[in-house]
Amino acid sequence: MHAVVDEMLEDGMKVLAVAYRPVTLQALTADDERDLILLGYLVFFDAPKASAASAIDKLNALHVHSKVLTGDQKSVAVSICRRLGIDTTAVLTGEALDQLTDNELPVCVERCTVFAELSPNRKCASYRSCRITATRSVS
């Protein structure tokens, strides 16, 4: 089953597992998320807008480098970026970004085009890092 889910993720689909467990508690905690009974999967394909690929092509023609910051899983982000013609050679996850030192961060932000699995706070911090790096590049 994992291989099927992985294949769907690599095709750019978002996959949610649906499961349950009978409980008698009024309030649940993360510890209660165990011994669940799998009901199935919900699969979504959030296709890019029809105009997205054309917009990326126009930006590339103007030598504007695009960067993608998303909360999507890495494999989903890579699949969608490839469909749009965005370079996916260098991809970083939020977890990998959190491991970088202050000296490594600007180098990785400059080099990477896709940042995936980002929390909302990490998206804001990454955006600020991209702006700082872009300012240094232009100066």
Short mmCIF file of C-alpha atoms in Angstrom, two decimals:
data_model
loop_
_atom_site.label_atom_id
_atom_site.label_comp_id
_atom_site.label_asym_id
_atom_site.label_seq_id
_atom_site.Cartn_x
_atom_site.Cartn_y
_atom_site.Cartn_z
CA MET A 1 0.00 0.00 0.00
CA HIS A 2 2.90 2.37 0.75
CA ALA A 3 4.18 1.99 -2.81
CA VAL A 4 0.77 2.98 -4.21
CA VAL A 5 0.59 6.05 -1.97
CA ASP A 6 4.18 7.01 -2.84
CA GLU A 7 3.36 6.72 -6.54
CA MET A 8 0.33 9.00 -6.13
CA LEU A 9 2.46 11.55 -4.26
CA GLU A 10 5.08 11.46 -7.03
CA ASP A 11 2.30 12.13 -9.54
CA GLY A 12 1.51 15.35 -7.65
CA MET A 13 -1.54 14.11 -5.77
CA LYS A 14 -2.27 14.89 -2.16
CA VAL A 15 -3.17 11.82 -0.15
CA LEU A 16 -4.99 11.80 3.18
CA ALA A 17 -5.49 8.66 5.22
CA VAL A 18 -8.86 8.32 6.95
CA ALA A 19 -8.90 6.22 10.10
CA TYR A 20 -10.76 5.92 13.37
CA ARG A 21 -10.61 4.40 16.80
CA PRO A 22 -13.44 4.12 19.29
CA VAL A 23 -12.76 6.36 22.31
CA THR A 24 -14.67 7.30 25.41
CA LEU A 25 -12.66 10.39 26.28
CA GLN A 26 -14.01 13.93 26.01
CA ALA A 27 -10.66 15.41 24.98
CA LEU A 28 -8.12 13.76 22.72
CA THR A 29 -4.36 14.15 22.71
CA ALA A 30 -1.66 13.15 20.24
CA ASP A 31 -1.12 10.00 22.32
CA ASP A 32 -4.63 8.88 21.34
CA GLU A 33 -3.55 8.72 17.68
CA ARG A 34 -2.53 5.08 17.84
CA ASP A 35 -4.08 1.72 17.05
CA LEU A 36 -6.30 3.35 14.43
CA ILE A 37 -8.41 1.41 11.98
CA LEU A 38 -7.76 2.51 8.40
CA LEU A 39 -10.93 3.24 6.44
CA GLY A 40 -9.20 4.32 3.25
CA TYR A 41 -7.57 7.21 1.47
CA LEU A 42 -8.79 10.49 0.02
CA VAL A 43 -6.80 11.56 -3.02
CA PHE A 44 -6.80 15.09 -4.41
CA PHE A 45 -5.10 16.57 -7.42
CA ASP A 46 -4.67 20.30 -6.99
CA ALA A 47 -3.71 21.18 -10.56
CA PRO A 48 -1.80 24.39 -11.22
CA LYS A 49 -3.75 27.13 -12.93
CA ALA A 50 -3.80 26.83 -16.71
CA SER A 51 -1.85 30.08 -17.02
CA ALA A 52 0.89 29.08 -14.56
CA ALA A 53 3.26 27.39 -17.03
CA SER A 54 3.02 30.33 -19.43
CA ALA A 55 3.69 32.79 -16.62
CA ILE A 56 6.77 30.83 -15.53
CA ASP A 57 8.02 30.73 -19.14
CA LYS A 58 7.64 34.52 -19.41
CA LEU A 59 9.51 35.06 -16.15
CA ASN A 60 12.30 32.74 -17.31
CA ALA A 61 12.55 34.68 -20.59
CA LEU A 62 13.05 37.84 -18.53
CA HIS A 63 15.74 36.06 -16.44
CA VAL A 64 13.58 36.24 -13.32
CA HIS A 65 14.37 33.27 -11.11
CA SER A 66 11.30 31.74 -9.49
CA LYS A 67 11.29 30.05 -6.12
CA VAL A 68 8.48 27.91 -4.78
CA LEU A 69 7.61 27.88 -1.08
CA THR A 70 4.93 25.33 -0.19
CA GLY A 71 3.56 23.26 2.64
CA ASP A 72 3.10 20.34 0.23
CA GLN A 73 5.13 17.18 0.63
CA LYS A 74 8.41 17.19 -1.25
CA SER A 75 7.33 14.65 -3.87
CA VAL A 76 4.09 16.55 -4.59
CA ALA A 77 5.94 19.86 -4.89
CA VAL A 78 8.55 18.37 -7.22
CA SER A 79 5.89 16.84 -9.46
CA ILE A 80 3.95 20.09 -9.80
CA CYS A 81 7.10 22.16 -10.36
CA ARG A 82 8.26 19.81 -13.10
CA ARG A 83 4.89 20.19 -14.84
CA LEU A 84 5.45 23.95 -14.80
CA GLY A 85 9.04 23.84 -16.01
CA ILE A 86 10.53 24.90 -12.67
CA ASP A 87 13.98 23.47 -11.92
CA THR A 88 13.77 20.85 -9.19
CA THR A 89 17.46 20.02 -8.95
CA ALA A 90 17.77 21.64 -5.54
CA VAL A 91 14.86 21.04 -3.16
CA LEU A 92 14.88 21.65 0.58
CA THR A 93 12.30 20.64 3.17
CA GLY A 94 11.37 22.64 6.22
CA GLU A 95 13.11 20.07 8.39
CA ALA A 96 16.33 20.40 6.37
CA LEU A 97 16.12 24.20 6.56
CA ASP A 98 15.83 24.01 10.34
CA GLN A 99 19.13 22.09 10.46
CA LEU A 100 21.09 24.77 8.58
CA THR A 101 23.44 27.16 10.33
CA ASP A 102 23.14 30.92 9.88
CA ASN A 103 26.09 30.76 7.48
CA GLU A 104 24.64 27.90 5.42
CA LEU A 105 21.15 29.36 5.08
CA PRO A 106 21.86 32.17 2.57
CA VAL A 107 23.87 29.82 0.37
CA CYS A 108 21.10 27.22 0.31
CA VAL A 109 18.39 29.82 -0.27
CA GLU A 110 20.34 31.14 -3.25
CA ARG A 111 20.92 27.66 -4.68
CA CYS A 112 17.48 26.10 -4.10
CA THR A 113 14.37 26.73 -6.15
CA VAL A 114 11.85 24.58 -4.29
CA PHE A 115 11.17 24.68 -0.55
CA ALA A 116 8.65 22.04 0.53
CA GLU A 117 6.99 20.79 3.70
CA LEU A 118 7.09 24.28 5.17
CA SER A 119 4.98 25.36 8.12
CA PRO A 120 3.40 28.83 7.81
CA ASN A 121 6.10 30.27 10.11
CA ARG A 122 8.87 28.60 8.12
CA LYS A 123 7.35 30.00 4.88
CA CYS A 124 7.61 33.53 6.31
CA ALA A 125 11.18 33.00 7.48
CA SER A 126 12.15 31.49 4.11
CA TYR A 127 10.53 34.37 2.27
CA ARG A 128 12.55 36.85 4.33
CA SER A 129 15.73 34.86 3.61
CA CYS A 130 14.95 34.90 -0.13
CA ARG A 131 14.42 38.67 -0.04
CA ILE A 132 17.69 39.26 1.82
CA THR A 133 19.57 37.00 -0.60
CA ALA A 134 17.96 38.72 -3.62
CA THR A 135 18.93 42.12 -2.24
CA ARG A 136 22.54 40.97 -1.85
CA SER A 137 22.54 39.57 -5.41
CA VAL A 138 21.27 42.82 -6.90
CA SER A 139 23.56 45.09 -4.93
#
